[in-house]
Amino acid sequence: MNMSKDKVKIFIGTSSNGEDALIEMAYEYSLRKETDRELDIVWMRQTNDPKSFWHGFADKNWSTPFSGFRWAIPEYCNFEGRAIYTDVDMLNFHDIGELFDMDMGESWILARDGKRFGGKEFCVMLFDCAKFKDRMPLKEDWQHEPTAHHQFINNFVQNGTVGDLDPAWNSHDRDVFPFKQLHYTHMPTQPWKPAWFTGDPQDHPHPDLVELFWLYVDMAKQNGYNIDDYAVNRNVKYGIIGK
């Protein structure tokens, strides 16, 4: 499938009050560094603005400030085209356009195999948004349901609509090497220590990955990225589990 001229839509789940500013800056820099494609990045954040698409989700069973947002992406895209979803806690090392153009066959979603969530890891996903049209409830019908996030995970896995994604696109703290996309997935060891995480911080088992994170923070700054553009406190109060 040749989509070489299409804009790459990327939805990134992140926090609202600047807690993940360092990784947001480093991650966006890494994405743009590795591709010559036009990127349309949507930062999915909780908000106090009732007019926002991302307002009013029931988050009390979410582990992060953004867990359930991913299931609203096809509707946000008017059930047209493709979209990539990723968590914020990542660095990219390969042209994200290759993920966007991947052959999906009959799958609605591509995600890597793993040990959680019924055998799939939904922290990097490729959506075929059109396949969700008239097959998934609209956001207004589920966003206030605290269990919706986990219900969707179970339903899509059981229905066989999730195809296989090369795990190099979602390497969990280097469980796959070489990697195309590095995921600092274990929240206690994330180098930037987001304030919304309520567990006990730990040292990362791979110090070189910590050094890599700080290298990309510095590279982003050297290439004109400004942390003040990301470190914005929007005064949002979370109801999340936070771990």
Coordinates of N, CA, C and O in Angstrom, one line a residue, residues 59-231:
D59 N -11.8 8.7 34.3 CA -10.4 8.2 34.3 C -10.1 7.4 35.5 O -8.9 7.1 35.7
K60 N -11.0 7.1 36.4 CA -10.6 6.6 37.7 C -10.0 5.2 37.6 O -9.3 4.8 38.6
N61 N -10.2 4.5 36.5 CA -9.5 3.2 36.4 C -8.3 3.2 35.4 O -7.7 2.2 35.1
W62 N -7.9 4.4 35.0 CA -6.8 4.6 34.1 C -5.5 4.6 34.9 O -5.4 5.2 36.0
S63 N -4.5 4.0 34.4 CA -3.1 4.0 35.0 C -2.4 5.3 34.7 O -1.5 5.7 35.5
T64 N -2.7 5.9 33.6 CA -2.1 7.2 33.2 C -3.2 8.2 33.0 O -4.3 7.9 32.9
P65 N -2.8 9.5 32.8 CA -3.7 10.5 32.5 C -4.4 10.4 31.1 O -5.2 11.3 30.8
F66 N -4.0 9.4 30.3 CA -4.4 9.4 29.0 C -4.9 8.0 28.5 O -5.2 7.8 27.3
S67 N -5.0 7.0 29.4 CA -5.1 5.6 29.0 C -6.3 5.4 28.0 O -6.1 4.7 27.0
G68 N -7.5 5.9 28.3 CA -8.6 5.6 27.5 C -8.8 6.4 26.2 O -9.7 6.1 25.4
F69 N -8.0 7.5 26.0 CA -8.2 8.3 24.9 C -8.0 7.6 23.6 O -8.7 8.0 22.6
R70 N -7.2 6.6 23.5 CA -6.8 6.0 22.2 C -8.0 5.4 21.5 O -8.0 5.4 20.3
W71 N -9.0 5.0 22.2 CA -10.2 4.4 21.6 C -11.1 5.4 20.9 O -12.0 5.0 20.1
A72 N -10.9 6.6 21.1 CA -11.7 7.7 20.5 C -11.0 8.2 19.2 O -11.6 9.0 18.5
I73 N -9.8 7.7 18.8 CA -9.1 8.2 17.7 C -9.8 8.0 16.4 O -9.9 8.9 15.6
P74 N -10.4 6.8 16.1 CA -11.1 6.7 14.8 C -12.2 7.7 14.7 O -12.4 8.3 13.6
E75 N -12.9 8.0 15.7 CA -14.0 9.0 15.6 C -13.4 10.4 15.4 O -14.0 11.2 14.6
Y76 N -12.3 10.7 16.1 CA -11.7 12.0 15.9 C -11.3 12.2 14.4 O -11.4 13.3 13.9
C77 N -10.9 11.1 13.8 CA -10.5 11.2 12.4 C -11.7 11.0 11.4 O -11.5 10.8 10.2
N78 N -12.9 11.1 12.0 CA -14.2 11.0 11.2 C -14.2 9.6 10.5 O -14.8 9.5 9.4
F79 N -13.6 8.6 11.1 CA -13.6 7.2 10.6 C -13.1 7.2 9.2 O -13.6 6.5 8.3
E80 N -12.0 7.9 9.0 CA -11.4 8.0 7.7 C -9.9 7.8 7.8 O -9.3 8.3 8.7
G81 N -9.3 7.1 6.9 CA -7.8 7.1 6.8 C -7.2 6.2 7.9 O -7.8 5.4 8.5
R82 N -5.9 6.5 8.1 CA -5.2 5.8 9.1 C -4.7 6.8 10.2 O -4.6 8.0 10.0
A83 N -4.3 6.2 11.4 CA -3.7 7.0 12.4 C -2.9 6.1 13.3 O -3.1 4.9 13.5
I84 N -1.8 6.7 13.8 CA -0.9 6.0 14.7 C -1.2 6.5 16.1 O -1.4 7.7 16.3
Y85 N -1.3 5.6 17.1 CA -1.3 6.0 18.5 C 0.0 5.6 19.2 O 0.4 4.4 19.0
T86 N 0.5 6.4 20.0 CA 1.6 6.0 21.0 C 1.4 6.7 22.3 O 0.9 7.8 22.4
D87 N 1.9 6.0 23.3 CA 2.1 6.6 24.6 C 3.2 7.7 24.4 O 4.0 7.7 23.5
V88 N 3.3 8.6 25.4 CA 4.3 9.7 25.3 C 5.7 9.2 25.7 O 6.7 9.8 25.2
D89 N 5.9 8.1 26.4 CA 7.2 7.8 27.0 C 8.1 7.0 26.0 O 8.5 5.9 26.3
M90 N 8.4 7.6 24.9 CA 9.1 6.9 23.8 C 10.1 7.8 23.2 O 10.0 9.1 23.3
L91 N 11.1 7.2 22.5 CA 11.9 7.9 21.5 C 11.9 7.0 20.2 O 11.8 5.8 20.3
N92 N 12.0 7.8 19.1 CA 11.9 7.1 17.8 C 13.2 7.1 17.1 O 14.0 8.1 17.2
F93 N 13.5 6.0 16.4 CA 14.8 5.8 15.8 C 14.7 5.3 14.3 O 15.7 4.9 13.7
H94 N 13.5 5.4 13.8 CA 13.2 4.9 12.4 C 12.1 5.7 11.8 O 11.2 6.1 12.6
D95 N 12.0 5.8 10.5 CA 11.0 6.6 9.8 C 9.6 6.1 10.2 O 9.2 5.0 9.8
I96 N 8.9 7.0 10.9 CA 7.5 6.6 11.4 C 6.6 6.4 10.2 O 5.6 5.7 10.3
G97 N 6.9 7.0 9.1 CA 6.1 6.8 7.9 C 6.0 5.3 7.4 O 5.0 4.9 6.9
E98 N 7.1 4.5 7.7 CA 7.0 3.1 7.4 C 6.0 2.4 8.2 O 5.4 1.4 7.7
L99 N 5.8 2.8 9.5 CA 4.8 2.2 10.3 C 3.4 2.6 9.7 O 2.5 1.8 9.6
F100 N 3.2 3.9 9.4 CA 2.0 4.4 8.9 C 1.5 3.7 7.6 O 0.3 3.4 7.4
D101 N 2.5 3.3 6.7 CA 2.2 2.7 5.4 C 2.1 1.2 5.5 O 1.9 0.5 4.5
M102 N 2.2 0.6 6.6 CA 2.3 -0.9 6.8 C 1.1 -1.6 6.2 O -0.1 -1.1 6.4
D103 N 1.2 -2.7 5.6 CA 0.1 -3.5 5.2 C -0.7 -4.1 6.4 O -0.1 -4.8 7.2
M104 N -2.0 -3.7 6.4 CA -2.8 -4.1 7.6 C -3.7 -5.3 7.3 O -4.3 -5.8 8.2
G105 N -3.8 -5.7 6.0 CA -4.7 -6.8 5.7 C -6.1 -6.4 6.1 O -6.6 -5.4 5.8
E106 N -6.7 -7.4 6.8 CA -8.1 -7.2 7.2 C -8.2 -6.7 8.7 O -9.2 -6.5 9.2
S107 N -7.0 -6.4 9.3 CA -7.0 -6.0 10.7 C -7.5 -4.6 10.9 O -7.3 -3.7 10.0
W108 N -8.1 -4.3 12.0 CA -8.6 -3.0 12.3 C -7.4 -2.2 13.0 O -7.3 -1.0 12.8
I109 N -6.6 -3.0 13.7 CA -5.5 -2.4 14.5 C -4.3 -3.3 14.3 O -4.4 -4.5 14.2
L110 N -3.1 -2.7 14.3 CA -1.9 -3.5 14.5 C -1.3 -3.1 15.8 O -1.2 -1.9 16.2
A111 N -0.8 -4.1 16.6 CA -0.1 -3.9 17.9 C 0.8 -5.1 18.1 O 0.5 -6.2 17.6
R112 N 1.8 -4.9 18.8 CA 2.8 -6.0 19.1 C 2.2 -7.1 20.1 O 1.4 -6.8 20.9
D113 N 2.8 -8.3 20.0 CA 2.5 -9.3 21.0 C 3.2 -8.9 22.3 O 4.2 -8.3 22.3
G114 N 2.6 -9.4 23.4 CA 3.2 -9.2 24.7 C 2.5 -10.0 25.7 O 1.7 -10.9 25.5
K115 N 2.9 -9.7 27.0 CA 2.4 -10.5 28.1 C 1.2 -9.9 28.8 O 0.5 -10.6 29.6
R116 N 0.8 -8.7 28.4 CA -0.3 -8.0 29.1 C -1.5 -7.9 28.2 O -1.4 -8.3 27.0
F117 N -2.6 -7.5 28.7 CA -3.8 -7.1 27.9 C -4.2 -8.2 27.0 O -4.5 -8.0 25.8
G118 N -4.3 -9.5 27.4 CA -4.7 -10.6 26.6 C -3.7 -11.0 25.5 O -4.1 -11.6 24.5
G119 N -2.5 -10.6 25.7 CA -1.4 -11.0 24.7 C -1.1 -9.9 23.7 O -0.2 -10.1 22.8
K120 N -1.6 -8.7 23.8 CA -1.2 -7.6 23.0 C -0.8 -6.4 23.8 O -1.3 -6.2 24.9
E121 N 0.0 -5.6 23.2 CA 0.5 -4.3 23.9 C 0.0 -3.1 23.1 O 0.4 -2.9 21.9
F122 N -0.9 -2.4 23.7 CA -1.6 -1.3 22.9 C -1.0 0.1 23.1 O -1.6 1.1 22.9
C123 N 0.3 0.1 23.4 CA 1.0 1.4 23.6 C 1.5 2.0 22.3 O 1.9 3.2 22.3
V124 N 1.6 1.2 21.3 CA 1.9 1.6 19.9 C 0.8 0.9 19.0 O 0.8 -0.3 19.0
M125 N 0.0 1.7 18.3 CA -1.1 1.1 17.5 C -1.1 1.8 16.2 O -0.9 3.0 16.1
L126 N -1.5 1.0 15.1 CA -1.8 1.6 13.9 C -3.3 1.3 13.6 O -3.7 0.1 13.7
F127 N -4.1 2.3 13.5 CA -5.6 2.2 13.2 C -5.9 2.3 11.8 O -5.4 3.2 11.1
D128 N -6.8 1.5 11.3 CA -7.5 1.7 10.1 C -8.9 2.3 10.5 O -9.8 1.5 10.8
C129 N -9.0 3.6 10.5 CA -10.1 4.2 11.1 C -11.4 3.9 10.5 O -12.5 3.8 11.1
A130 N -11.4 3.6 9.2 CA -12.7 3.4 8.4 C -13.3 2.1 8.9 O -14.6 1.9 8.9
K131 N -12.5 1.1 9.4 CA -13.1 -0.2 9.8 C -13.9 0.0 11.1 O -14.6 -1.0 11.4
F132 N -13.8 1.1 11.8 CA -14.5 1.3 13.0 C -15.9 1.9 12.8 O -16.7 1.9 13.7
K133 N -16.1 2.4 11.6 CA -17.4 3.1 11.4 C -18.6 2.2 11.5 O -18.6 1.1 10.9
D134 N -19.5 2.6 12.3 CA -20.8 1.8 12.6 C -20.5 0.5 13.2 O -21.4 -0.3 13.4
R135 N -19.3 0.3 13.7 CA -18.9 -0.9 14.4 C -18.5 -0.7 15.9 O -18.2 -1.6 16.6
M136 N -18.4 0.6 16.2 CA -17.9 1.0 17.5 C -18.8 2.1 18.0 O -19.2 3.0 17.3
P137 N -19.2 2.1 19.3 CA -20.0 3.2 19.8 C -19.3 4.5 19.8 O -18.1 4.5 19.9
L138 N -20.1 5.6 19.6 CA -19.5 6.9 19.6 C -19.0 7.3 21.0 O -19.5 6.7 22.0
K139 N -18.1 8.2 21.0 CA -17.5 8.6 22.3 C -18.5 9.0 23.4 O -18.3 8.6 24.5
E140 N -19.5 9.7 23.0 CA -20.5 10.2 23.9 C -21.2 9.0 24.7 O -21.8 9.2 25.7
D141 N -21.2 7.8 24.1 CA -21.8 6.7 24.7 C -21.0 5.9 25.6 O -21.5 5.0 26.3
W142 N -19.7 6.2 25.6 CA -18.8 5.4 26.5 C -17.8 6.2 27.3 O -17.2 5.6 28.3
Q143 N -17.6 7.4 27.0 CA -16.5 8.2 27.7 C -16.8 8.3 29.2 O -15.8 8.6 30.0
H144 N -18.0 8.2 29.7 CA -18.3 8.4 31.1 C -18.3 7.0 31.8 O -18.6 7.0 33.0
E145 N -17.9 6.0 31.1 CA -17.9 4.6 31.7 C -16.5 4.3 32.2 O -15.6 4.1 31.4
P146 N -16.3 4.2 33.5 CA -14.9 4.0 34.0 C -14.2 2.7 33.5 O -13.0 2.6 33.4
T147 N -15.0 1.7 33.1 CA -14.4 0.4 32.7 C -14.3 0.3 31.2 O -13.8 -0.7 30.7
A148 N -14.6 1.4 30.4 CA -14.6 1.3 29.0 C -13.3 0.9 28.4 O -13.2 0.1 27.5
H149 N -12.2 1.5 28.9 CA -10.8 1.3 28.4 C -10.5 -0.2 28.4 O -10.1 -0.7 27.4
H150 N -10.7 -0.9 29.5 CA -10.4 -2.3 29.6 C -11.4 -3.1 28.8 O -11.0 -4.2 28.3
Q151 N -12.6 -2.7 28.7 CA -13.6 -3.4 27.9 C -13.2 -3.4 26.4 O -13.3 -4.5 25.8
F152 N -12.7 -2.3 25.9 CA -12.3 -2.3 24.5 C -11.1 -3.2 24.3 O -11.0 -3.9 23.3
I153 N -10.1 -3.2 25.2 CA -9.0 -4.0 25.1 C -9.5 -5.5 25.0 O -9.1 -6.2 24.0
N154 N -10.3 -5.9 25.9 CA -10.8 -7.3 25.8 C -11.6 -7.6 24.6 O -11.4 -8.7 23.9
N155 N -12.4 -6.7 24.2 CA -13.3 -6.9 23.0 C -12.5 -7.1 21.7 O -12.7 -8.0 20.9
F156 N -11.5 -6.2 21.5 CA -10.7 -6.2 20.3 C -9.8 -7.4 20.2 O -9.7 -8.0 19.2
V157 N -9.2 -7.8 21.3 CA -8.4 -9.0 21.4 C -9.3 -10.3 21.1 O -8.9 -11.1 20.2
Q158 N -10.4 -10.4 21.7 CA -11.3 -11.5 21.6 C -11.9 -11.6 20.2 O -12.1 -12.7 19.7
N159 N -12.1 -10.5 19.6 CA -12.8 -10.5 18.3 C -11.8 -10.7 17.1 O -12.2 -10.8 15.9
G160 N -10.5 -10.8 17.4 CA -9.5 -11.1 16.4 C -9.3 -9.9 15.4 O -8.9 -10.2 14.3
T161 N -9.5 -8.7 15.8 CA -9.4 -7.6 14.9 C -8.0 -6.9 15.1 O -7.7 -6.0 14.3
V162 N -7.1 -7.5 15.9 CA -5.8 -6.9 16.2 C -4.8 -7.7 15.5 O -4.5 -8.9 15.8
G163 N -4.1 -7.2 14.5 CA -3.0 -7.8 13.8 C -1.7 -7.6 14.4 O -1.6 -6.8 15.4
D164 N -0.7 -8.3 13.9 CA 0.6 -8.3 14.6 C 1.5 -7.1 14.0 O 1.6 -6.9 12.8
L165 N 2.1 -6.5 15.0 CA 3.1 -5.4 14.7 C 4.5 -5.8 15.1 O 4.6 -6.4 16.2
D166 N 5.5 -5.6 14.3 CA 6.8 -5.8 14.6 C 7.2 -5.2 16.0 O 7.1 -4.0 16.1
P167 N 7.6 -6.0 17.0 CA 7.8 -5.5 18.3 C 9.0 -4.5 18.3 O 9.1 -3.8 19.3
A168 N 9.8 -4.4 17.3 CA 10.8 -3.3 17.3 C 10.2 -1.9 17.3 O 10.9 -1.0 17.7
W169 N 8.9 -1.8 16.9 CA 8.2 -0.5 17.0 C 7.7 -0.2 18.4 O 7.2 0.9 18.6
N170 N 7.9 -1.1 19.3 CA 7.5 -0.9 20.7 C 8.3 -1.7 21.6 O 7.9 -2.6 22.3
S171 N 9.6 -1.4 21.7 CA 10.6 -2.1 22.5 C 10.5 -1.6 23.9 O 10.9 -0.5 24.2
H172 N 10.1 -2.5 24.8 CA 9.9 -2.2 26.2 C 11.2 -2.2 26.9 O 11.7 -3.2 27.3
D173 N 11.7 -1.0 27.2 CA 13.0 -0.8 27.9 C 14.0 -1.8 27.3 O 14.8 -2.4 28.1
R174 N 14.0 -1.9 26.0 CA 15.0 -2.7 25.2 C 14.8 -4.2 25.3 O 15.7 -5.0 25.3
D175 N 13.5 -4.6 25.5 CA 13.3 -6.1 25.4 C 13.4 -6.6 24.0 O 13.6 -7.8 23.8
V176 N 13.4 -5.7 23.0 CA 13.7 -6.1 21.6 C 14.8 -5.2 21.2 O 14.8 -3.9 21.4
F177 N 15.8 -5.8 20.6 CA 17.0 -5.0 20.1 C 17.5 -5.7 18.8 O 17.6 -6.9 18.7
P178 N 17.8 -4.9 17.7 CA 17.7 -3.4 17.7 C 16.2 -3.0 17.6 O 15.3 -3.7 17.2
F179 N 16.0 -1.7 18.1 CA 14.7 -1.2 18.1 C 14.5 -0.1 17.2 O 15.4 0.6 16.8
K180 N 13.2 0.1 16.7 CA 12.9 1.2 15.9 C 12.2 2.3 16.8 O 12.3 3.5 16.4
Q181 N 11.6 1.9 17.8 CA 10.9 2.8 18.8 C 11.2 2.3 20.2 O 10.8 1.1 20.5
L182 N 11.8 3.1 21.0 CA 12.1 2.7 22.4 C 11.0 3.2 23.3 O 10.7 4.4 23.3
H183 N 10.5 2.3 24.1 CA 9.4 2.6 25.0 C 9.9 2.5 26.5 O 10.3 1.4 26.9
Y184 N 10.0 3.6 27.2 CA 10.3 3.6 28.6 C 9.1 3.2 29.4 O 8.4 4.0 30.1
T185 N 8.7 1.9 29.3 CA 7.4 1.5 29.6 C 7.2 1.2 31.1 O 6.1 1.3 31.6
H186 N 8.3 1.0 31.9 CA 8.2 0.7 33.3 C 8.2 2.0 34.0 O 9.2 2.7 34.2
M187 N 7.0 2.5 34.5 CA 6.9 3.8 35.0 C 7.8 4.2 36.2 O 8.3 5.3 36.3
P188 N 8.0 3.3 37.1 CA 8.9 3.6 38.2 C 10.3 4.0 37.8 O 11.0 4.7 38.5
T189 N 10.8 3.6 36.6 CA 12.2 3.8 36.2 C 12.3 4.9 35.1 O 13.4 5.2 34.6
Q190 N 11.2 5.6 34.8 CA 11.3 6.6 33.8 C 12.2 7.8 34.2 O 12.0 8.3 35.3
P191 N 13.2 8.2 33.4 CA 14.2 9.1 33.8 C 13.7 10.5 34.2 O 14.3 11.2 35.0
W192 N 12.5 10.9 33.6 CA 12.0 12.3 33.9 C 11.1 12.3 35.1 O 10.6 13.4 35.5
K193 N 10.7 11.2 35.7 CA 9.9 11.1 37.0 C 8.7 11.9 36.9 O 8.6 12.9 37.7
P194 N 7.7 11.6 36.1 CA 6.4 12.4 36.1 C 5.7 12.4 37.4 O 5.6 11.4 38.1
A195 N 5.3 13.6 37.8 CA 4.7 13.8 39.1 C 3.4 13.1 39.3 O 2.9 12.8 40.4
W196 N 2.7 12.7 38.2 CA 1.4 12.0 38.4 C 1.5 10.6 38.8 O 0.6 9.9 39.2
F197 N 2.8 10.0 38.6 CA 3.0 8.6 39.0 C 3.0 8.5 40.5 O 3.8 9.2 41.2
T198 N 2.2 7.7 41.1 CA 2.1 7.6 42.5 C 2.8 6.5 43.2 O 2.8 6.3 44.4
G199 N 3.6 5.7 42.4 CA 4.4 4.6 42.9 C 5.7 5.1 43.4 O 6.0 6.3 43.5
D200 N 6.6 4.1 43.7 CA 7.9 4.4 44.2 C 8.9 4.4 43.1 O 9.1 3.4 42.4
P201 N 9.6 5.6 42.9 CA 10.6 5.7 41.8 C 11.7 4.7 42.0 O 12.1 4.3 43.1
Q202 N 12.3 4.2 40.9 CA 13.4 3.2 40.9 C 14.4 3.6 39.9 O 14.1 4.4 39.0
D203 N 15.7 3.1 40.1 CA 16.7 3.4 39.1 C 16.4 2.5 37.9 O 16.0 1.3 38.0
H204 N 16.7 3.0 36.7 CA 16.5 2.2 35.5 C 17.6 1.1 35.4 O 18.7 1.4 35.7
P205 N 17.2 -0.1 35.1 CA 18.2 -1.2 35.0 C 19.2 -1.0 33.9 O 20.2 -1.7 33.9
H206 N 19.0 -0.1 32.9 CA 19.9 0.1 31.8 C 20.3 1.5 31.8 O 19.7 2.4 31.2
P207 N 21.4 1.9 32.5 CA 21.9 3.3 32.6 C 22.1 3.9 31.3 O 21.9 5.1 31.1
D208 N 22.5 3.1 30.3 CA 22.7 3.7 28.9 C 21.4 4.2 28.3 O 21.5 5.2 27.5
L209 N 20.3 3.6 28.7 CA 19.0 4.2 28.2 C 18.6 5.5 28.9 O 18.0 6.4 28.2
V210 N 19.1 5.7 30.1 CA 18.9 7.0 30.8 C 19.8 8.0 30.1 O 19.3 9.1 29.8
E211 N 21.0 7.6 29.8 CA 21.9 8.5 29.1 C 21.4 8.9 27.7 O 21.5 10.1 27.2
L212 N 20.7 7.9 27.0 CA 20.2 8.2 25.7 C 19.0 9.2 25.8 O 18.9 10.1 25.0
F213 N 18.2 9.1 26.8 CA 17.1 10.0 27.0 C 17.7 11.4 27.2 O 17.2 12.4 26.5
W214 N 18.6 11.6 28.1 CA 19.2 13.0 28.3 C 19.9 13.5 27.1 O 19.9 14.7 26.8
L215 N 20.5 12.6 26.3 CA 21.2 13.0 25.0 C 20.1 13.6 24.1 O 20.4 14.6 23.5
Y216 N 19.0 12.9 24.0 CA 17.9 13.4 23.1 C 17.3 14.7 23.6 O 16.9 15.6 22.8
V217 N 17.2 14.9 24.9 CA 16.7 16.2 25.5 C 17.7 17.3 25.0 O 17.2 18.3 24.5
D218 N 19.0 17.0 25.2 CA 20.0 18.0 24.8 C 19.9 18.3 23.3 O 20.0 19.4 22.8
M219 N 19.8 17.2 22.5 CA 19.8 17.4 21.0 C 18.5 18.2 20.6 O 18.6 19.0 19.7
A220 N 17.4 17.9 21.2 CA 16.2 18.7 20.9 C 16.4 20.2 21.2 O 16.1 21.1 20.4
K221 N 17.0 20.5 22.3 CA 17.3 21.9 22.7 C 18.2 22.6 21.7 O 18.0 23.7 21.3
Q222 N 19.2 21.8 21.3 CA 20.2 22.3 20.3 C 19.6 22.6 19.0 O 20.1 23.4 18.2
N223 N 18.5 21.9 18.7 CA 17.8 22.0 17.4 C 16.6 22.9 17.5 O 15.7 22.9 16.6
G224 N 16.5 23.8 18.5 CA 15.5 24.8 18.5 C 14.3 24.5 19.3 O 13.3 25.3 19.3
Y225 N 14.2 23.3 19.9 CA 13.0 23.0 20.7 C 13.2 23.6 22.1 O 14.2 23.6 22.7
N226 N 12.0 24.2 22.6 CA 12.0 24.9 23.8 C 11.2 24.2 24.8 O 10.0 24.0 24.6
I227 N 11.7 23.9 26.0 CA 11.0 23.2 27.0 C 9.8 24.0 27.5 O 8.8 23.4 27.9
D228 N 9.9 25.3 27.4 CA 8.7 26.1 27.9 C 7.5 25.9 27.0 O 6.4 26.2 27.5
D229 N 7.7 25.4 25.8 CA 6.5 25.2 24.9 C 5.7 23.9 25.4 O 4.6 23.7 25.0
Y230 N 6.4 23.1 26.2 CA 5.8 21.8 26.6 C 5.4 21.9 28.1 O 4.4 21.2 28.5
A231 N 6.2 22.6 28.9 CA 6.0 22.6 30.4 C 4.9 23.6 30.8 O 5.2 24.6 31.4

